[in-house]
CSV table of C-alpha atoms in Angstrom, one decimal:
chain,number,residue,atom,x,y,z
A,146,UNK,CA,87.5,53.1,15.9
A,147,UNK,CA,85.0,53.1,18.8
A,148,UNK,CA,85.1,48.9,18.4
A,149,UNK,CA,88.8,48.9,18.5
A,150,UNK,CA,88.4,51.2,21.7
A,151,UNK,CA,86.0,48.0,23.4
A,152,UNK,CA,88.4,45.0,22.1
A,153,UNK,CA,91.1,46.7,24.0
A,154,UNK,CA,89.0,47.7,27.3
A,155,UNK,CA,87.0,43.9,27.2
A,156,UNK,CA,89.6,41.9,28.2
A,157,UNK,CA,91.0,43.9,31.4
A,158,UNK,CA,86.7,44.6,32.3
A,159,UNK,CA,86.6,40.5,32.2
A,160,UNK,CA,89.5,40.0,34.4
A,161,UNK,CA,87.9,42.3,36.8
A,162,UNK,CA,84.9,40.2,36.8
A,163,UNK,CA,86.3,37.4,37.7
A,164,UNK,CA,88.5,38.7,40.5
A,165,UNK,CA,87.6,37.1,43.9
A,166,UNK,CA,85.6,39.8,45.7
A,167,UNK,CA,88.9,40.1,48.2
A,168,UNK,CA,90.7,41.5,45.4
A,169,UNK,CA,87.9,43.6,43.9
A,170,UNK,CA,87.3,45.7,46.7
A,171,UNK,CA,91.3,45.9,46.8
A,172,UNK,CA,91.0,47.1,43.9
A,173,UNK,CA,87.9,49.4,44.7
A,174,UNK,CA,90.5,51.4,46.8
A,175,UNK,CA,92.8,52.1,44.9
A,176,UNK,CA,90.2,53.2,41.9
A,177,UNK,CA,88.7,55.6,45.5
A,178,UNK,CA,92.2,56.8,45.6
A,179,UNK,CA,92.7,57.7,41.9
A,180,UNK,CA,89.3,58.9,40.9
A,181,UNK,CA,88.9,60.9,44.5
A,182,UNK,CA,92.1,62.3,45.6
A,183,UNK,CA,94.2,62.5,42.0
A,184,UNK,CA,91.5,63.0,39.9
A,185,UNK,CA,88.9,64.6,41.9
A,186,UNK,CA,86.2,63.4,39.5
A,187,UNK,CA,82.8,65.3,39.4
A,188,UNK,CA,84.1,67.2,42.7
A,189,UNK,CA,82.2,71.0,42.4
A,190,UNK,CA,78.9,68.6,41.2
A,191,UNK,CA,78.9,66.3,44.5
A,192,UNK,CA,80.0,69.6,46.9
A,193,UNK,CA,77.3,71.8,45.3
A,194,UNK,CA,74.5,68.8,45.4
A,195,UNK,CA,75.5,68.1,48.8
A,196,UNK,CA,75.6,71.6,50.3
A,197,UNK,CA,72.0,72.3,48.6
A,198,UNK,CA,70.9,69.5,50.3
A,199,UNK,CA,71.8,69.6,53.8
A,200,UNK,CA,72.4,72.9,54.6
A,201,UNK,CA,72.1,72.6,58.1
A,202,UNK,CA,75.3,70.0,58.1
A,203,UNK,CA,78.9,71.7,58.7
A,204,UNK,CA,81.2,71.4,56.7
A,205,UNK,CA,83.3,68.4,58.4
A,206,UNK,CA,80.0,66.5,58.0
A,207,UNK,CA,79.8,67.0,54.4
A,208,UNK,CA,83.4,66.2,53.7
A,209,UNK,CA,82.5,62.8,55.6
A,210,UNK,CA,79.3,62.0,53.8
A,211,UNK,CA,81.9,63.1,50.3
A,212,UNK,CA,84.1,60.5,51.1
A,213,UNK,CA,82.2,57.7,51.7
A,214,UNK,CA,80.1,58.4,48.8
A,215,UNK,CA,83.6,58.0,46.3
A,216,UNK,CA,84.2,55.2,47.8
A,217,UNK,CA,80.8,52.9,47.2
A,218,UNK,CA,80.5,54.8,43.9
A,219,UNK,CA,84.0,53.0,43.4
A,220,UNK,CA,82.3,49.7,45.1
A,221,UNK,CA,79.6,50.0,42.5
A,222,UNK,CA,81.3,50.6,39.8
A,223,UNK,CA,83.1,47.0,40.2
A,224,UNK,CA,80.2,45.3,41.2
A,225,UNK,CA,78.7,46.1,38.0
A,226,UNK,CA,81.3,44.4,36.2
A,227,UNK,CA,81.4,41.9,38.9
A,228,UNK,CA,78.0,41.1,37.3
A,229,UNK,CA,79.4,39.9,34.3
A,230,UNK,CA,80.6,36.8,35.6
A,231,UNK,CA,78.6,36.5,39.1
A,232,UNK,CA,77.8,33.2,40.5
A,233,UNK,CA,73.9,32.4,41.4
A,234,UNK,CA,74.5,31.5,44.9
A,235,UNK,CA,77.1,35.0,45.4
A,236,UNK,CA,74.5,36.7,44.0
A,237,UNK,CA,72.1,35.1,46.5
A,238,UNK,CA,74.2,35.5,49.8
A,239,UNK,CA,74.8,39.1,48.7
A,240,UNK,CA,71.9,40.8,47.5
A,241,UNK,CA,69.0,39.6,49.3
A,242,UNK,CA,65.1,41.1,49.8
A,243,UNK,CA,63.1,41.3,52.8
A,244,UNK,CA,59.2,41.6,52.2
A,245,UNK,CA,59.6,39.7,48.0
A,246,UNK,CA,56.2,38.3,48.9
A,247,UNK,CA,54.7,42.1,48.5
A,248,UNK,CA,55.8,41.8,44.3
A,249,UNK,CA,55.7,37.7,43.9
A,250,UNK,CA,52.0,37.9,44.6
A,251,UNK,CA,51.1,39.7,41.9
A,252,UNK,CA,53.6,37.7,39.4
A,253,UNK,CA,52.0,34.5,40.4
A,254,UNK,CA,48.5,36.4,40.0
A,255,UNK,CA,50.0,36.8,36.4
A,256,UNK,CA,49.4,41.0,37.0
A,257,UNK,CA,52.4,43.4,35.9
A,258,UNK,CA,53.7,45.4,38.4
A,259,UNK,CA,55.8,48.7,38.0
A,260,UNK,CA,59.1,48.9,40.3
A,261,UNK,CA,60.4,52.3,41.1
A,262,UNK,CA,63.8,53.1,42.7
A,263,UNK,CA,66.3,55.8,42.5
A,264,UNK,CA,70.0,55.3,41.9
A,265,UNK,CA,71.0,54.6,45.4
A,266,UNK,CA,72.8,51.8,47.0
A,267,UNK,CA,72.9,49.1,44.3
A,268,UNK,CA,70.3,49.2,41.3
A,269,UNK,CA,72.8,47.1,40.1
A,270,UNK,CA,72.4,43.7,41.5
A,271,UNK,CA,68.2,44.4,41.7
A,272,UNK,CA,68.1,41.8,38.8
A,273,UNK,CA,68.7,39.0,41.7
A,274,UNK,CA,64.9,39.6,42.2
A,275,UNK,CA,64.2,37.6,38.8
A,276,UNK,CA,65.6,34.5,40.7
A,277,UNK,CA,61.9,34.7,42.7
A,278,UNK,CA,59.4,35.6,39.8
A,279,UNK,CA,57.7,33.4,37.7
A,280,UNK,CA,57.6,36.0,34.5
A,281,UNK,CA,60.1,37.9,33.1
A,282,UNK,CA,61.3,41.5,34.2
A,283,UNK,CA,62.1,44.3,32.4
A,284,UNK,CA,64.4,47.2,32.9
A,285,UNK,CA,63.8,50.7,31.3
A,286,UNK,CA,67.3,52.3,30.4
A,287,UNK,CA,68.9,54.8,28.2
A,288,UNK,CA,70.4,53.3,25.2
A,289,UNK,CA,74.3,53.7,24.8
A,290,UNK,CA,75.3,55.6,21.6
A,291,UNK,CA,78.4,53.1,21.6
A,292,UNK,CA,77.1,50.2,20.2
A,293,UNK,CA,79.4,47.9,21.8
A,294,UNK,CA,79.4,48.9,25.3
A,295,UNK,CA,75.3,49.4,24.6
A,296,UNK,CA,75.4,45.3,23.9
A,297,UNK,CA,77.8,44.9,27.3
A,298,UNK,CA,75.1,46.6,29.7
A,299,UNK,CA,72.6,44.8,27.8
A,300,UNK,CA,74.3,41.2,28.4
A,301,UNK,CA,75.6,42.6,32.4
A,302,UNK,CA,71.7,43.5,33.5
A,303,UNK,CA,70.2,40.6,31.3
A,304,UNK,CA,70.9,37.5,33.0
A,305,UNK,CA,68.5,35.6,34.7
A,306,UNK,CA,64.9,36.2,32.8
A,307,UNK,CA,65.8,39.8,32.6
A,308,UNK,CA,65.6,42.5,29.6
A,309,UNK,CA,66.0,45.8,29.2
A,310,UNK,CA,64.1,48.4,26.7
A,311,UNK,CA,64.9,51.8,25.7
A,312,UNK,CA,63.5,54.7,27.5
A,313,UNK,CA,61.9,55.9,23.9
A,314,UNK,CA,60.5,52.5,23.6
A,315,UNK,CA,58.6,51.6,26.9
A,316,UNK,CA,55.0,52.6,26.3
A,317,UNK,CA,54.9,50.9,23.3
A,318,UNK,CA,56.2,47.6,24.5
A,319,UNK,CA,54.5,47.8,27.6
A,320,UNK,CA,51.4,48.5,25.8
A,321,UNK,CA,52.2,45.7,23.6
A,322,UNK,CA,52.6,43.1,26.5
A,323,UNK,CA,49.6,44.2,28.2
A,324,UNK,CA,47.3,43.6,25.0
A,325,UNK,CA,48.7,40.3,24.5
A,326,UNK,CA,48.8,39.4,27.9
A,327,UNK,CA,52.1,38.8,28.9
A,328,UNK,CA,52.9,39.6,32.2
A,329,UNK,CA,56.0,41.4,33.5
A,330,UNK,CA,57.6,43.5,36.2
A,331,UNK,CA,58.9,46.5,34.7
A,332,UNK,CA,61.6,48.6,36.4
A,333,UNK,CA,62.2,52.8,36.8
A,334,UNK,CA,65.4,54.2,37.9
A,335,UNK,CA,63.0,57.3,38.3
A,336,UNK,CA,65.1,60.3,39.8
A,337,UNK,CA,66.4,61.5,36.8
A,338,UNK,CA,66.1,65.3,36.1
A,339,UNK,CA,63.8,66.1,32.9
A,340,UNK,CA,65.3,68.7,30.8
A,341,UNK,CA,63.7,71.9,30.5
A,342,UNK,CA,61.6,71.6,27.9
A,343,UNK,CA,60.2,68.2,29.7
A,344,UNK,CA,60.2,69.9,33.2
A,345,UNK,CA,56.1,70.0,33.0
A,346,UNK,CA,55.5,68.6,36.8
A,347,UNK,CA,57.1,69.6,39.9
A,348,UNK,CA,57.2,68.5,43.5
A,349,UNK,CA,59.2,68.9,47.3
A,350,UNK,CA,62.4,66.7,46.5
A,351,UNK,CA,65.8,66.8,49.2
A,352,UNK,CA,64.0,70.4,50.7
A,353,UNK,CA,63.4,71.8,47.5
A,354,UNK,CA,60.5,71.9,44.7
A,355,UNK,CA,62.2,70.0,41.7
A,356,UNK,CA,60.9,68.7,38.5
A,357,UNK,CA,60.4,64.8,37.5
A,358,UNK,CA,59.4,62.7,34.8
A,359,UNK,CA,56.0,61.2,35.0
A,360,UNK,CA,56.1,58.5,32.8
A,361,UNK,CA,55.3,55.7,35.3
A,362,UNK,CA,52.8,57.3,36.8
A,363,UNK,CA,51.2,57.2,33.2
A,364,UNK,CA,52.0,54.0,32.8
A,365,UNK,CA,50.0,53.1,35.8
A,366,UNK,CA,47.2,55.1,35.0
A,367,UNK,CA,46.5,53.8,31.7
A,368,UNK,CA,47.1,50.2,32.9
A,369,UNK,CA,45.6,50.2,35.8
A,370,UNK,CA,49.1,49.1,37.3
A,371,UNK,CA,50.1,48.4,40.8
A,372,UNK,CA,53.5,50.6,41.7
A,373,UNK,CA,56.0,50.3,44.3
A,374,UNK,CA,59.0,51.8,45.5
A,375,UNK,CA,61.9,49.8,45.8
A,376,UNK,CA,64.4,50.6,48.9
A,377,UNK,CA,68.4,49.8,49.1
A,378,UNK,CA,69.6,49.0,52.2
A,379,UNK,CA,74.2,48.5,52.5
A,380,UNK,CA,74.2,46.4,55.3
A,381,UNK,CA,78.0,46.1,54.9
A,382,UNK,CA,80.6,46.3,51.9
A,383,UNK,CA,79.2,44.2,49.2
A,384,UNK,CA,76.1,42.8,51.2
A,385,UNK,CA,72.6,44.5,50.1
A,386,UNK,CA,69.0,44.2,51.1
A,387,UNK,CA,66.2,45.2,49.3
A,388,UNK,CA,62.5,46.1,50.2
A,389,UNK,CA,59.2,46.9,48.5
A,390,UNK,CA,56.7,49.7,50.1
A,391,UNK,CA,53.3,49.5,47.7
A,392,UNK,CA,52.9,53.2,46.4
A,393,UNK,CA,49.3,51.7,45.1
A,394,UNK,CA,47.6,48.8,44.0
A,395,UNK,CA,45.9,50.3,41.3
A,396,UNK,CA,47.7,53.5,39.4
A,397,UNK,CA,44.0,54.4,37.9
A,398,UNK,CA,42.6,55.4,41.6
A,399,UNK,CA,45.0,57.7,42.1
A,400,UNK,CA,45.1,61.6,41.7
A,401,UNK,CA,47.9,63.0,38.8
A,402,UNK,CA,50.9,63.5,40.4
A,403,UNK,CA,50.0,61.0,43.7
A,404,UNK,CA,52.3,58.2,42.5
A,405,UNK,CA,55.2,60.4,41.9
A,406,UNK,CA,54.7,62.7,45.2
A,407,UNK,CA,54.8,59.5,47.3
A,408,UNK,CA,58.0,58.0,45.1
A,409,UNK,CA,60.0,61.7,45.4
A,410,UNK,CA,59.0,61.2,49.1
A,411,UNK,CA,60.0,57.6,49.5
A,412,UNK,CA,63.3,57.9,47.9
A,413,UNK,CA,64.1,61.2,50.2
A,414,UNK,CA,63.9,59.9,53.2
A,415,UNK,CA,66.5,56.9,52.1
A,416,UNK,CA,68.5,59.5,51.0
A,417,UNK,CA,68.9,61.5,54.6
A,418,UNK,CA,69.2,58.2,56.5
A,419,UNK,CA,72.3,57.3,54.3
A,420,UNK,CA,73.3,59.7,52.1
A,421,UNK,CA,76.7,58.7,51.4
A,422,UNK,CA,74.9,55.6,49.2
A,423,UNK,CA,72.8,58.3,46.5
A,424,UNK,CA,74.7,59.0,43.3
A,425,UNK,CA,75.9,62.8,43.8
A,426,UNK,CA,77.5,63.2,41.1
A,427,UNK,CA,74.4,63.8,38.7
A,428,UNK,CA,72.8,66.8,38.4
A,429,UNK,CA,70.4,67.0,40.2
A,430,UNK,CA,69.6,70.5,41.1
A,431,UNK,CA,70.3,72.0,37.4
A,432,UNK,CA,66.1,73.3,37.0
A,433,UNK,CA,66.6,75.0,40.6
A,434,UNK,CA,64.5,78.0,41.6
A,435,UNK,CA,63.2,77.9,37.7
A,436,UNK,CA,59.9,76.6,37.6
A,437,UNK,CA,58.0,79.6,37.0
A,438,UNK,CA,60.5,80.2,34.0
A,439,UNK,CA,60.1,76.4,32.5
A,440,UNK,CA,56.3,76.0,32.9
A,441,UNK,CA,56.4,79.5,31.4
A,442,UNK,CA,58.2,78.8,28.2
A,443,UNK,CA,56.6,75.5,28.2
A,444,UNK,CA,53.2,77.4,28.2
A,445,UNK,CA,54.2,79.6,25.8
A,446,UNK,CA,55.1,76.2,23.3
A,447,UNK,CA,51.8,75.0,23.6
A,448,UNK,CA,50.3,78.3,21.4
């Protein structure tokens, strides 16, 4: 059934893709229109997320900041299947970086590197960076149940010299790579929320102490990995410019929970700069005002 379900969605996602971008952003609006005004999707989520965040904003600020966040999840949305059928030099003109030579060192250097961003502006054009690196990149992602759909992400966000692995699978294949010396650049969309058994380390994220996942900063550590963070920046509808800040050169020197301190920090203040560009509508608040309970129970697991 659920193959029968992607035969009949494939065809209408590849005429999408190969819209002229005039027409998919036409169509953007309209998708704004139904999935905002009629629908309302994921409403309460955005509101609540938004109003935890900037409490100090009135409320005609946060309706503004609501709107124009439907409207480039809508962009993103297409552009992602825009990806399917791309062209290289689109690709080029739209999504360019502005300090590459920060990452490209260390791939010519033949070192990995560890990329960390958060799911802001487009993560979903970052594969444009494999058109300047020598070695292949890899992006760490949660495997679709559907197997179908799981094979259609896996052929969108693999073109180019780019793979992805299962979440489950990365220190294993990383570790793999490493002892056979195979260089890569390996990708994190890093802010999501662990779930409670998970929620083991804790730091100040959008004004409030939240939890994260601290695989990379593992990663690093045991590697000896450099890590950056990897910045968004919209410069107009459809036109994106990346940029690397180094987080370290060397994830061994730093202390635990440096790396992902700095990262939380990074992403944050892209965030209140342009808010309208983070996805809302996750859940990113759900562990609030609960650490003491988590590391509690957590504790208590341990025995």
């Amino acid at each position: 059934m659920k193959a029968i379900v992607f035969w009949l969605f494939y065809p209408l996602l590849w005429l999408i893709s190969i819209l002229p971008f005039k027409g998919l952003y036409l169509l953007s609006d309209f998708c704004y229109f139904v999935i905002y005004k009629v629908i309302g999707y994921r409403k309460k989520v955005v509101r609540y997320n938004l109003k935890t965040t900037f409490p100090e904003k009135s409320k005609e600020e946060l309706h503004t900041i609501e709107r124009k966040f439907y409207s480039h999840l809508c962009d993103m949305f297409l552009e992602m299947i825009k990806s399917m059928n791309i062209k290289k030099e689109d690709l080029l003109e739209r999504y360019q970086f502005s300090n590459k030579e920060l990452i490209t060192k260390y791939d010519k250097e033949g070192q990995s590197s560890l990329l960390m961003m958060g799911h802001y502006a487009s993560y979903e054009w970052i594969f444009a960076l494999q058109l300047s690196m020598e070695n292949p990149g890899y992006g760490v992602y949660k495997k679709i149940k559907h197997k179908q759909f799981d094979n259609l992400i896996r052929k969108i966000r693999s073109r180019w010299n780019t793979y992805l692995i299962d979440s489950k699978d990365t220190m294993r294949f990383i570790r793999k790579n490493e002892s056979e010396n195979k260089t890569g650049c390996y990708g994190f969309v890093a802010d999501q929320s662990p779930r409670f058994h998970r929620a083991r380390y804790w730091t100040q994220f959008l004004g409030h102490e939240l939890p994260f996942f601290t695989g990379v900063e593992r990663i690093a550590k045991e590697f000896k990995l450099p890590v950056f963070y990897y910045g968004t920046e919209k410069i107009k509808r459809g036109y994106y410019k990346g940029s690397f800040q180094l987080i370290t050169p060397d994830g061994s020197q730093t202390e635990d929970g440096e790396i992902m301190t700095n990262y939380a920090a990074a992403l944050e203040a892209q965030i209140r700069k342009n808010p309208e560009y983070y996805l809302w509508t996750h859940k990113r608040f759900k562990l609030l005002g609960k650490k003491e309970e988590v590391l509690s129970e957590i504790n208590k697991s341990k025995k």
